[in-house]
Amino acid sequence: MTGEGSVQKLVIVGGGTAGWITAAAFARLLGGRLDIELVESETIGTVGVGEATIPQIIRLNAILGIDENEFLKATSGTFKLGIEFVDWGQKGSRYLHTFGDTGMNLGNVAFHHYWRRSMGAGGNPKGLWNYSLHQRAADEARFGKLDRVGNTAMTGLAYAYHFDASRYALFLRAYAEGRGVTRTEGIVERVERDGESGDITAIVLKGGERVAGDFFIDCTGFRSLLLGGELGVGYQDWSKWLPCDRALAVPSERLETLVPYTRATAKDAGWQWRIPLQHRTGNGHVYSSGFTTDAAAADTLLDGLDTKALGDPRPIRFTTGRREAFWAHNCAAIGLSSGFLEPLESTSIHLIQSHVSRLIQLFPRSANAAAMRAEYNRRCAAEFAQIRDFLILHYHRTDREDTEFWRYCKHMSVPDSLTHKLELFAASGRVGRDTDDLFRDASWVQVMLGQGIMPADYDPMADQIDDAQLTGFLESLRAIIERSVAGLPRHEDYLARHCPAEKLNAAA
Ligand SMILES: Cc1cc2nc3c(=O)[nH]c(=O)nc-3n(C[C@H](O)[C@H](O)[C@H](O)COP(=O)(O)OP(=O)(O)OC[C@H]3O[C@@H](n4cnc5c(N)ncnc54)[C@H](O)[C@@H]3O)c2cc1C
């Protein structure tokens, strides 16, 4: 930025998912005002993973005006109703963290309090998930658009997507370039700064080309070339709470039945993901190098595949945590360059989206941006900490002590903010969620129950109906859910009808 001049030229460095989401959103919302240039290097490439999302992505697509069917066709995508966690609370356990509610609230009382009461009253043998539309649809591999269940107040199917990461970046690139974003190919070698303010004035590419700008967005992935590298913003390391620091990713043949959910299976020193796409399956093993070797981790991954591998496992290293600041001087980092929360709950693409929308809301007109910068950093930091606590819950609340890794996770000390939530739920079934927490009460309830916390009590307001009314209520919910699920198409048929993948190379 030159002096107090207005911000006119935006330079985005990096063309992975973060770079292209940022370019697409800025082009859509500030394209008339800003000149936008994105610099990326095909030689360096992208991280190449990041294929499962959460429902907030639908909002991003709506803002960008992206048609769902065109998007899924282009990215070989599928629908996702939640994540199935296998072997987490204990070996042999299994639960679905769904994107929806379970059952139906009555008045101000959340459904799980009635369900908890029914366990005491009649010894209800049916788990909470028997009252989950999402669970039943997932069991039957069905998917369809459903806003409400029957004519009840029960909410319908909330969903997100799985897609091919490389196809997604290409899709967004076409979108952004079509709306005026200029793409420059090249490797950034040097950064120029203003001698007085310390602001970035230009990046210089290998070969000497100079790209000047007023504001810079660092989307260079784990390298964090501008914010971490040039501006020297430090990193808060959270690996004492989230000890996984490596991953091996490998594609495999497509699943015989395309289930509408991600699977996350706990392993001896980490966990393995399985993401169903139309043309192949995405797999990866996230593990802690402190508790296993790379060779053993590769064996675990390959042994755990449900279909034939289509290549060799590709290694990725990371440190869970975040930058001390997300925006410094005239540079904000978005994506992996700003920090990394491991992919257990598929939150990274959401963080990109939420940071971009926050940055657009607070985008400075001139160099005088200190107040906006402070607000941006405050809100991004709170969001990272809330998601961090939700992830730690999965590791920490376990009965597993069968390996050194699980003994560590079970006995580690956790942030006070999480301890409070665990104690409150265990005592009363209530959720101490922060109002701006990404995860809703329904998510906290499902994961806390799924990991094995049975609340000692329930909300006394759930005593307002008698036992017969309670039994009738629960049975009618089950019947309505079963009827609704029976009316849904098979996931596979829905995809074939509305959004069959464009022909792709299976290993792509
Ligand atoms: C194991 C793993 C699994 C994941 N799974 C999920 C998931 O299921 N869901 C989810 O939401 N997220 C997931 N993520 C996160 C997700 O992959 C990332 O958030 C997303 O891909 C964004 O990455 P990025 O664009 O920040 O970085 P990258 O993809 O690494 O892109 C960096 C860009 O910067 C460019 N670059 C770097 N240095 C230079 C230079 N010197 N000059 C020019 N260009 C340069 C590169 O060429 C590239 O274009 C996962 C991450 C990991 C590690």
Tab-separated table of N, CA and C and ligand atoms in Angstrom, residues 13-19 39-41 44-53 186-188 219-223 225 247 273 275 286 316 318 334-337 340 343 346-350 352, ligand 1:
chain	number	residue	atom	x	y	z
A	13	VAL	N	-1.724	-14.893	-3.114
A	13	VAL	CA	-0.585	-15.755	-3.447
A	13	VAL	C	-0.943	-17.187	-3.076
A	14	GLY	N	-1.069	-18.056	-4.077
A	14	GLY	CA	-1.420	-19.447	-3.851
A	14	GLY	C	-2.726	-19.797	-4.548
A	15	GLY	N	-2.734	-20.953	-5.214
A	15	GLY	CA	-3.910	-21.345	-5.998
A	15	GLY	C	-4.422	-22.722	-5.620
A	16	GLY	N	-4.405	-23.024	-4.310
A	16	GLY	CA	-5.083	-24.240	-3.843
A	16	GLY	C	-6.543	-23.894	-3.569
A	17	THR	N	-7.195	-24.734	-2.784
A	17	THR	CA	-8.602	-24.476	-2.466
A	17	THR	C	-8.757	-23.108	-1.814
A	18	ALA	N	-7.820	-22.748	-0.928
A	18	ALA	CA	-7.923	-21.451	-0.237
A	18	ALA	C	-7.797	-20.299	-1.228
A	19	GLY	N	-6.793	-20.357	-2.089
A	19	GLY	CA	-6.565	-19.262	-3.040
A	19	GLY	C	-7.763	-19.062	-3.955
A	39	VAL	N	-1.463	-15.413	-7.913
A	39	VAL	CA	-0.182	-15.983	-8.361
A	39	VAL	C	-0.069	-17.395	-7.797
A	40	GLU	N	0.212	-18.359	-8.648
A	40	GLU	CA	0.393	-19.728	-8.149
A	40	GLU	C	1.466	-20.428	-8.970
A	41	SER	N	1.953	-21.533	-8.403
A	41	SER	CA	3.001	-22.260	-9.102
A	41	SER	C	2.603	-23.711	-9.288
A	44	ILE	N	5.142	-26.132	-7.725
A	44	ILE	CA	5.015	-26.420	-6.289
A	44	ILE	C	3.777	-27.274	-6.029
A	45	GLY	N	2.689	-26.983	-6.695
A	45	GLY	CA	1.472	-27.790	-6.544
A	45	GLY	C	0.725	-27.489	-5.255
A	46	THR	N	-0.357	-28.234	-5.042
A	46	THR	CA	-1.216	-28.004	-3.871
A	46	THR	C	-1.129	-29.208	-2.936
A	47	VAL	N	-1.758	-29.087	-1.767
A	47	VAL	CA	-1.717	-30.178	-0.790
A	47	VAL	C	-2.522	-31.379	-1.303
A	48	GLY	N	-3.529	-31.113	-2.146
A	48	GLY	CA	-4.204	-32.199	-2.880
A	48	GLY	C	-5.173	-33.035	-2.061
A	49	VAL	N	-5.477	-32.628	-0.828
A	49	VAL	CA	-6.505	-33.312	-0.044
A	49	VAL	C	-7.561	-32.268	0.333
A	50	GLY	N	-8.537	-32.677	1.143
A	50	GLY	CA	-9.595	-31.729	1.527
A	50	GLY	C	-10.811	-31.988	0.685
A	51	GLU	N	-11.483	-33.108	0.934
A	51	GLU	CA	-12.563	-33.540	0.046
A	51	GLU	C	-13.889	-33.714	0.762
A	52	ALA	N	-13.922	-33.431	2.077
A	52	ALA	CA	-15.180	-33.573	2.817
A	52	ALA	C	-15.512	-32.223	3.449
A	53	THR	N	-16.797	-31.893	3.473
A	53	THR	CA	-17.197	-30.552	3.914
A	53	THR	C	-18.296	-30.630	4.970
A	186	GLY	N	3.920	-18.639	-11.544
A	186	GLY	CA	5.292	-18.314	-11.170
A	186	GLY	C	5.575	-18.641	-9.721
A	187	ILE	N	6.873	-18.740	-9.424
A	187	ILE	CA	7.283	-19.045	-8.049
A	187	ILE	C	7.723	-17.746	-7.373
A	188	VAL	N	7.132	-17.473	-6.217
A	188	VAL	CA	7.516	-16.250	-5.493
A	188	VAL	C	8.901	-16.468	-4.892
A	219	CYS	N	-2.117	-17.399	0.635
A	219	CYS	CA	-2.781	-18.706	0.523
A	219	CYS	C	-1.744	-19.740	0.096
A	220	THR	N	-0.537	-19.630	0.660
A	220	THR	CA	0.559	-20.491	0.208
A	220	THR	C	0.635	-21.804	0.976
A	221	GLY	N	-0.440	-22.180	1.653
A	221	GLY	CA	-0.439	-23.481	2.322
A	221	GLY	C	0.475	-23.487	3.539
A	222	PHE	N	0.937	-24.677	3.902
A	222	PHE	CA	1.749	-24.796	5.122
A	222	PHE	C	2.996	-23.912	5.089
A	223	ARG	N	3.438	-23.508	3.899
A	223	ARG	CA	4.637	-22.647	3.817
A	223	ARG	C	4.400	-21.290	4.477
A	225	LEU	N	4.173	-18.328	3.314
A	225	LEU	CA	5.299	-17.553	2.781
A	225	LEU	C	5.305	-16.085	3.228
A	247	ALA	N	0.054	-37.463	7.870
A	247	ALA	CA	-1.019	-38.199	7.194
A	247	ALA	C	-0.442	-38.891	5.967
A	273	TRP	N	-9.587	-41.977	7.346
A	273	TRP	CA	-10.826	-41.488	6.721
A	273	TRP	C	-11.154	-42.278	5.462
A	275	ILE	N	-13.726	-41.426	2.174
A	275	ILE	CA	-14.625	-40.441	1.560
A	275	ILE	C	-15.120	-40.995	0.224
A	286	VAL	N	-4.446	-40.478	9.386
A	286	VAL	CA	-3.891	-39.355	10.142
A	286	VAL	C	-3.312	-39.956	11.415
A	316	ILE	N	2.043	-36.436	4.094
A	316	ILE	CA	1.814	-35.012	4.380
A	316	ILE	C	2.170	-34.798	5.849
A	318	PHE	N	2.206	-32.034	9.220
A	318	PHE	CA	1.586	-30.795	9.695
A	318	PHE	C	1.751	-30.658	11.197
A	334	ILE	N	-5.042	-17.017	4.649
A	334	ILE	CA	-6.271	-17.810	4.607
A	334	ILE	C	-5.916	-19.225	4.148
A	335	GLY	N	-6.524	-20.213	4.824
A	335	GLY	CA	-6.222	-21.606	4.495
A	335	GLY	C	-5.116	-22.127	5.388
A	336	LEU	N	-4.375	-23.100	4.898
A	336	LEU	CA	-3.363	-23.766	5.717
A	336	LEU	C	-2.287	-22.796	6.195
A	337	SER	N	-2.092	-21.707	5.482
A	337	SER	CA	-1.089	-20.709	5.878
A	337	SER	C	-1.469	-20.006	7.181
A	340	PHE	N	-3.803	-24.847	11.215
A	340	PHE	CA	-4.388	-26.110	10.765
A	340	PHE	C	-5.004	-26.857	11.921
A	343	PRO	N	-8.221	-32.859	10.122
A	343	PRO	CA	-9.461	-32.976	9.346
A	343	PRO	C	-10.576	-33.826	9.943
A	346	SER	N	-13.793	-32.220	9.290
A	346	SER	CA	-13.875	-31.577	7.957
A	346	SER	C	-14.097	-30.064	8.055
A	347	THR	N	-13.333	-29.403	8.896
A	347	THR	CA	-13.606	-27.988	9.156
A	347	THR	C	-12.722	-27.009	8.373
A	348	SER	N	-11.682	-27.502	7.694
A	348	SER	CA	-10.721	-26.557	7.099
A	348	SER	C	-11.311	-25.728	5.967
A	349	ILE	N	-12.081	-26.377	5.101
A	349	ILE	CA	-12.650	-25.607	3.983
A	349	ILE	C	-13.661	-24.606	4.547
A	350	HIS	N	-14.357	-25.031	5.597
A	350	HIS	CA	-15.264	-24.069	6.235
A	350	HIS	C	-14.486	-22.872	6.794
A	352	ILE	N	-11.773	-21.620	5.694
A	352	ILE	CA	-11.405	-20.753	4.557
A	352	ILE	C	-12.581	-19.838	4.236
B	1	LIG	C1	-4.385	-34.820	5.671
B	1	LIG	C2	-5.333	-33.696	5.391
B	1	LIG	C3	-6.683	-33.982	5.151
B	1	LIG	C4	-7.593	-32.924	4.940
B	1	LIG	N1	-8.921	-33.211	4.771
B	1	LIG	C5	-9.808	-32.184	4.724
B	1	LIG	C6	-11.194	-32.411	4.614
B	1	LIG	O1	-11.657	-33.540	4.509
B	1	LIG	N2	-12.025	-31.347	4.598
B	1	LIG	C7	-11.562	-30.065	4.678
B	1	LIG	O2	-12.351	-29.128	4.719
B	1	LIG	N3	-10.240	-29.816	4.703
B	1	LIG	C8	-9.368	-30.836	4.745
B	1	LIG	N4	-8.031	-30.575	4.790
B	1	LIG	C9	-7.561	-29.199	4.638
B	1	LIG	C10	-7.603	-28.799	3.163
B	1	LIG	O3	-6.851	-29.708	2.404
B	1	LIG	C11	-7.039	-27.402	2.997
B	1	LIG	O4	-7.679	-26.517	3.887
B	1	LIG	C12	-7.287	-26.900	1.591
B	1	LIG	O5	-6.831	-27.800	0.641
B	1	LIG	C13	-6.628	-25.559	1.390
B	1	LIG	O6	-5.258	-25.668	1.219
B	1	LIG	P1	-4.471	-24.344	0.823
B	1	LIG	O7	-5.065	-23.796	-0.414
B	1	LIG	O8	-4.405	-23.491	2.017
B	1	LIG	O9	-2.987	-24.870	0.556
B	1	LIG	P2	-2.370	-25.666	-0.704
B	1	LIG	O10	-3.331	-26.591	-1.337
B	1	LIG	O11	-1.089	-26.243	-0.207
B	1	LIG	O12	-2.061	-24.537	-1.768
B	1	LIG	C14	-0.943	-23.691	-1.640
B	1	LIG	C15	-0.758	-22.903	-2.910
B	1	LIG	O13	0.308	-21.995	-2.733
B	1	LIG	C16	1.169	-22.076	-3.831
B	1	LIG	N5	2.519	-21.695	-3.423
B	1	LIG	C17	3.218	-22.102	-2.334
B	1	LIG	N6	4.447	-21.544	-2.327
B	1	LIG	C18	4.502	-20.763	-3.424
B	1	LIG	C19	5.505	-19.931	-3.984
B	1	LIG	N7	6.736	-19.786	-3.438
B	1	LIG	N8	5.239	-19.281	-5.135
B	1	LIG	C20	4.017	-19.412	-5.741
B	1	LIG	N9	3.041	-20.187	-5.257
B	1	LIG	C21	3.288	-20.847	-4.115
B	1	LIG	C22	1.057	-23.523	-4.296
B	1	LIG	O14	1.474	-23.685	-5.611
B	1	LIG	C23	-0.435	-23.740	-4.132
B	1	LIG	O15	-1.115	-23.243	-5.252
B	1	LIG	C24	-7.113	-31.603	4.955
B	1	LIG	C25	-5.754	-31.340	5.127
B	1	LIG	C26	-4.867	-32.365	5.361
B	1	LIG	C27	-3.417	-32.056	5.564
